[in-house]
Coordinates of C-alpha atoms in Angstrom, one line a residue:
X24 CA 161.4 55.4 -71.2
X25 CA 159.9 58.2 -73.2
X26 CA 157.0 59.9 -71.4
X27 CA 154.6 59.1 -74.3
X28 CA 155.2 55.4 -74.1
X29 CA 152.3 53.9 -72.1
X30 CA 152.8 51.1 -69.5
X31 CA 149.5 49.7 -70.9
X32 CA 151.1 48.8 -74.2
X33 CA 152.1 45.2 -74.6
X34 CA 155.0 43.8 -76.7
X35 CA 154.1 40.6 -78.5
X36 CA 155.3 38.4 -81.4
X37 CA 153.5 36.7 -84.2
X38 CA 155.0 34.2 -86.6
X39 CA 153.8 34.4 -90.2
X40 CA 155.3 33.8 -93.7
X41 CA 158.3 32.2 -92.1
X42 CA 159.3 35.2 -90.0
X43 CA 158.7 36.1 -86.3
X44 CA 157.5 39.7 -86.2
X45 CA 157.4 41.9 -83.1
X46 CA 154.6 44.4 -82.5
X47 CA 153.2 46.7 -79.8
X48 CA 149.5 46.7 -79.2
X49 CA 146.9 48.5 -77.1
X50 CA 143.1 48.5 -77.1
X51 CA 140.3 46.3 -78.2
X52 CA 137.9 46.3 -81.1
X53 CA 138.4 46.4 -84.9
X54 CA 142.0 46.0 -86.0
X55 CA 144.1 49.1 -86.9
X56 CA 147.5 47.9 -88.3
X57 CA 150.3 50.5 -88.5
X58 CA 153.4 50.1 -90.8
X59 CA 156.4 52.3 -90.2
X60 CA 159.1 53.5 -92.6
X61 CA 162.9 53.9 -92.8
X62 CA 164.9 54.2 -90.5
X63 CA 162.1 53.7 -87.9
X64 CA 160.3 51.0 -86.1
X65 CA 157.0 50.6 -84.2
X66 CA 158.0 53.6 -82.1
X67 CA 157.2 56.1 -84.9
X68 CA 153.5 55.6 -84.0
X69 CA 153.9 56.4 -80.3
X70 CA 151.6 59.4 -80.6
X71 CA 148.9 57.5 -82.5
X72 CA 148.7 54.2 -80.5
X73 CA 147.0 55.6 -77.3
X74 CA 144.6 57.9 -79.3
X75 CA 143.2 55.1 -81.5
X76 CA 143.4 52.4 -78.8
X77 CA 140.2 54.1 -77.5
X78 CA 138.3 52.5 -80.4
X79 CA 140.5 49.9 -82.1
X80 CA 142.9 47.1 -81.3
X81 CA 146.0 49.0 -82.5
X82 CA 148.9 47.0 -83.7
X83 CA 152.1 48.8 -84.5
X84 CA 154.4 46.4 -86.3
X85 CA 158.2 46.1 -86.6
X86 CA 158.6 45.3 -90.3
X87 CA 160.7 42.3 -91.1
X88 CA 164.4 43.3 -90.7
X89 CA 163.7 46.0 -88.2
X90 CA 164.2 46.3 -84.4
X91 CA 162.9 43.1 -82.7
X92 CA 161.5 41.4 -85.8
X93 CA 163.4 38.6 -87.6
X94 CA 166.1 39.7 -90.0
X95 CA 166.5 37.1 -92.7
X96 CA 170.0 37.3 -94.2
X97 CA 169.1 36.7 -97.8
X98 CA 168.6 39.9 -99.7
X99 CA 165.8 38.2 -101.7
X100 CA 163.7 38.2 -98.4
X101 CA 163.2 42.0 -98.8
X102 CA 160.8 42.2 -101.7
X103 CA 157.2 43.5 -101.9
X104 CA 155.6 40.1 -102.4
X105 CA 157.0 39.0 -99.0
X106 CA 156.0 42.2 -97.3
X107 CA 152.4 41.8 -98.5
X108 CA 152.3 38.2 -97.3
X109 CA 153.6 39.4 -93.9
X110 CA 150.7 41.9 -93.6
X111 CA 148.1 39.3 -94.7
X112 CA 149.5 36.8 -92.2
X113 CA 149.5 39.3 -89.3
X114 CA 145.8 40.3 -90.0
X115 CA 144.7 36.7 -90.2
X116 CA 147.0 35.5 -87.4
X117 CA 145.5 38.1 -85.0
X118 CA 142.1 36.6 -85.8
X119 CA 140.7 39.3 -88.2
X120 CA 139.4 39.3 -91.7
X121 CA 139.8 43.0 -92.3
X122 CA 141.6 46.0 -90.8
X123 CA 142.2 49.7 -91.2
X124 CA 145.7 49.9 -92.6
X125 CA 148.0 52.8 -91.9
X126 CA 151.4 53.2 -93.5
X127 CA 154.2 55.8 -93.6
X128 CA 157.2 55.9 -96.0
X129 CA 158.1 52.3 -96.7
X130 CA 155.1 51.2 -94.7
X131 CA 153.0 53.4 -97.0
X132 CA 154.5 51.6 -100.1
X133 CA 153.6 48.3 -98.5
X134 CA 150.2 49.5 -97.6
X135 CA 149.5 50.7 -101.2
X136 CA 150.6 47.3 -102.6
X137 CA 148.6 45.4 -100.0
X138 CA 145.5 47.4 -100.9
X139 CA 145.8 46.5 -104.5
X140 CA 146.5 42.8 -103.8
X141 CA 143.9 42.3 -101.0
X142 CA 141.3 45.1 -101.2
X143 CA 138.7 42.8 -99.6
X144 CA 140.9 42.8 -96.4
X145 CA 140.8 46.5 -95.9
X146 CA 138.0 48.7 -94.4
X147 CA 140.0 51.9 -95.0
X148 CA 143.6 52.9 -96.0
X149 CA 145.6 55.8 -94.6
X150 CA 148.9 56.7 -96.2
X151 CA 151.3 59.3 -94.8
X152 CA 154.0 60.9 -97.0
X153 CA 154.4 58.2 -99.6
X154 CA 153.0 58.7 -103.1
X155 CA 150.8 56.2 -105.0
X156 CA 153.1 53.8 -106.8
X157 CA 152.1 55.2 -110.2
X158 CA 153.0 58.7 -109.1
X159 CA 156.2 57.5 -107.5
X160 CA 157.3 56.0 -110.8
X161 CA 156.5 59.2 -112.6
X162 CA 158.2 61.3 -110.0
X163 CA 161.5 59.4 -110.3
X164 CA 161.7 60.6 -113.9
X165 CA 161.6 64.2 -112.7
X166 CA 165.2 65.6 -112.4
X167 CA 164.4 67.5 -109.2
X168 CA 162.9 64.4 -107.5
X169 CA 165.8 62.3 -108.8
X170 CA 168.1 64.6 -106.9
X171 CA 166.1 64.3 -103.7
X172 CA 166.1 60.5 -104.1
X173 CA 169.9 60.2 -104.8
X174 CA 170.4 58.5 -101.4
X175 CA 168.6 55.5 -102.9
X176 CA 171.4 55.1 -105.4
X177 CA 174.0 55.3 -102.6
X178 CA 172.1 52.6 -100.8
X179 CA 172.6 50.2 -103.7
X180 CA 176.3 49.9 -102.8
X181 CA 177.4 46.9 -100.7
X182 CA 178.6 47.5 -97.0
X183 CA 179.5 51.2 -97.6
X184 CA 176.1 52.6 -96.6
X185 CA 176.1 50.5 -93.4
X186 CA 179.5 51.9 -92.6
X187 CA 178.4 55.5 -93.2
X188 CA 175.3 55.1 -91.1
X189 CA 177.3 53.7 -88.2
X190 CA 179.7 56.7 -88.2
X191 CA 179.8 59.0 -85.2
X192 CA 177.5 56.8 -83.0
X193 CA 174.9 56.6 -85.8
X194 CA 175.0 60.3 -86.4
X195 CA 173.2 60.0 -89.8
X196 CA 170.2 58.6 -87.9
X197 CA 169.9 61.7 -85.8
X198 CA 170.5 63.9 -88.9
X199 CA 167.7 62.1 -90.7
X200 CA 165.2 63.1 -88.0
X201 CA 166.4 66.4 -86.6
X202 CA 167.9 67.5 -89.9
X203 CA 164.7 67.0 -91.9
X204 CA 162.2 68.1 -89.2
X205 CA 160.8 71.6 -89.4
X206 CA 160.1 71.5 -85.6
X207 CA 163.4 70.2 -84.2
X208 CA 161.7 69.8 -80.8
X209 CA 159.4 67.1 -82.1
X210 CA 162.3 64.6 -81.4
X211 CA 163.7 64.4 -77.9
X212 CA 167.2 62.9 -77.4
X213 CA 165.5 59.8 -76.0
X214 CA 163.5 59.5 -79.3
X215 CA 166.8 59.7 -81.2
X216 CA 168.5 57.1 -79.0
X217 CA 165.5 54.8 -79.5
X218 CA 166.0 54.9 -83.3
X219 CA 169.8 54.5 -83.0
X220 CA 169.4 51.5 -80.7
X221 CA 167.0 49.8 -83.1
X222 CA 169.3 50.4 -86.1
X223 CA 172.2 49.0 -84.1
X224 CA 170.7 45.6 -83.5
X225 CA 172.6 42.8 -85.2
X226 CA 171.7 42.5 -88.8
X227 CA 169.2 45.4 -88.7
X228 CA 171.1 47.9 -90.9
X229 CA 171.7 45.6 -93.7
X230 CA 168.1 44.4 -93.6
X231 CA 166.8 47.9 -93.6
X232 CA 169.0 48.8 -96.6
X233 CA 168.0 45.7 -98.5
X234 CA 164.5 47.2 -99.0
X235 CA 166.3 49.8 -101.2
X236 CA 168.7 47.3 -102.7
X237 CA 165.7 45.5 -104.2
X238 CA 164.0 48.7 -105.3
X239 CA 163.5 47.4 -108.9
X240 CA 161.7 44.3 -107.5
X241 CA 159.4 46.4 -105.2
X242 CA 156.6 47.1 -107.8
X243 CA 157.1 50.8 -107.1
X244 CA 158.3 51.6 -110.6
X245 CA 155.6 49.9 -112.7
X246 CA 153.0 52.2 -114.2
X247 CA 149.9 50.1 -114.9
X248 CA 147.7 50.5 -111.8
X249 CA 143.9 50.2 -111.7
X250 CA 141.4 52.2 -109.8
X251 CA 141.6 51.3 -106.1
X252 CA 138.2 50.8 -104.5
X253 CA 139.3 51.1 -100.9
X254 CA 138.5 54.4 -99.3
X255 CA 141.8 56.2 -98.8
X256 CA 143.1 59.2 -96.9
X257 CA 146.5 60.6 -97.7
X258 CA 148.2 63.0 -95.2
X259 CA 151.2 64.9 -96.5
X260 CA 153.7 67.1 -94.6
X261 CA 154.4 69.7 -97.2
X262 CA 158.1 70.3 -96.3
X263 CA 159.2 66.8 -97.1
X264 CA 162.8 67.0 -98.3
X265 CA 162.8 63.4 -99.6
X266 CA 159.5 63.3 -101.5
X267 CA 158.2 66.4 -103.3
X268 CA 154.6 67.5 -102.6
X269 CA 153.9 67.3 -106.4
X270 CA 154.2 63.5 -106.2
X271 CA 150.8 63.6 -104.4
X272 CA 149.1 65.5 -107.2
X273 CA 146.7 63.5 -109.3
X274 CA 146.3 60.6 -106.9
X275 CA 142.5 60.8 -107.2
X276 CA 142.9 59.4 -110.7
X277 CA 143.9 56.1 -109.1
X278 CA 141.6 55.9 -106.1
X279 CA 137.8 56.0 -106.3
X280 CA 137.2 57.4 -102.9
X281 CA 140.1 59.7 -102.0
X282 CA 140.9 62.5 -99.6
X283 CA 144.1 64.4 -99.1
X284 CA 145.2 66.6 -96.2
X285 CA 148.3 68.7 -96.5
X286 CA 150.0 69.9 -93.4
X287 CA 152.2 73.0 -93.9
X288 CA 155.5 73.6 -92.0
X289 CA 155.8 69.9 -91.5
X290 CA 158.4 67.4 -92.7
X291 CA 158.4 63.8 -93.9
X292 CA 158.0 62.7 -90.3
X293 CA 154.4 64.0 -90.3
X294 CA 152.8 61.8 -87.6
X295 CA 155.6 62.6 -85.2
X296 CA 155.9 66.3 -85.9
X297 CA 152.2 67.2 -86.0
X298 CA 150.6 64.3 -84.1
X299 CA 147.5 66.1 -83.0
X300 CA 146.6 67.3 -86.5
X301 CA 147.4 63.9 -88.0
X302 CA 145.2 62.2 -85.3
X303 CA 142.4 64.6 -86.0
X304 CA 142.5 64.0 -89.7
X305 CA 142.6 60.3 -89.2
X306 CA 139.7 60.4 -86.8
X307 CA 137.6 62.6 -89.1
X308 CA 138.2 60.1 -92.0
X309 CA 137.4 57.1 -89.9
X310 CA 134.1 58.6 -88.6
X311 CA 132.7 59.0 -92.1

């Protein structure tokens, strides 16, 4: 077990919206719900869970299709409306009316959509390295960003992406983390093995890729977004090779109460590569 994984964390399950979802939790108090990205699972929040468990009931979810959560076989199960219903069901199922919602990558996309759908259920929103949906849509029309996002086109193919990711004992998983990270030491070999093992669970790879295969049903590409009323913090690792920093520019036009913190010399994996700084920025924002 990795040294940062605490024996005080508990693994639990909750059934909502027709799926059984696994999560790790620590702490008591107001709810802080954490949503991971691709190709991750709850473990990507390992540096945040103990920090915020001091003041919150922290719940780091395995999204549907990932790790120990259910993996519906039907591709249509992996669309934004279902993800939003999952989050609503988790909050209510845990006995809460509201939470602080934290999302990175795909978890960030879900968090943005949840905030627009159920703003009354959020105290605050924290997004890491995932642009506002309006900016995401604009960015994908930029040739430079289209090139960075070309992997999304590859993921549209049937079975071939699964085969490619499995090659060399899931070598592309290791390449995704260590290859993109500025600080290669941010990921130990046991961290990499944890991600490989999660991706290798039966049905997980196809489920994870189905998020991308439904990209045109994910509400990421529509442009008509109102002004979000939920206080929002965005944290952005500046050396993200998948999503250009420019996609974060102008977000304040879509969020009434908005802060952004850029972290230099840091990749897409911002909360794992610079955990102390991310935790400090989160804590400063939450104390306002």
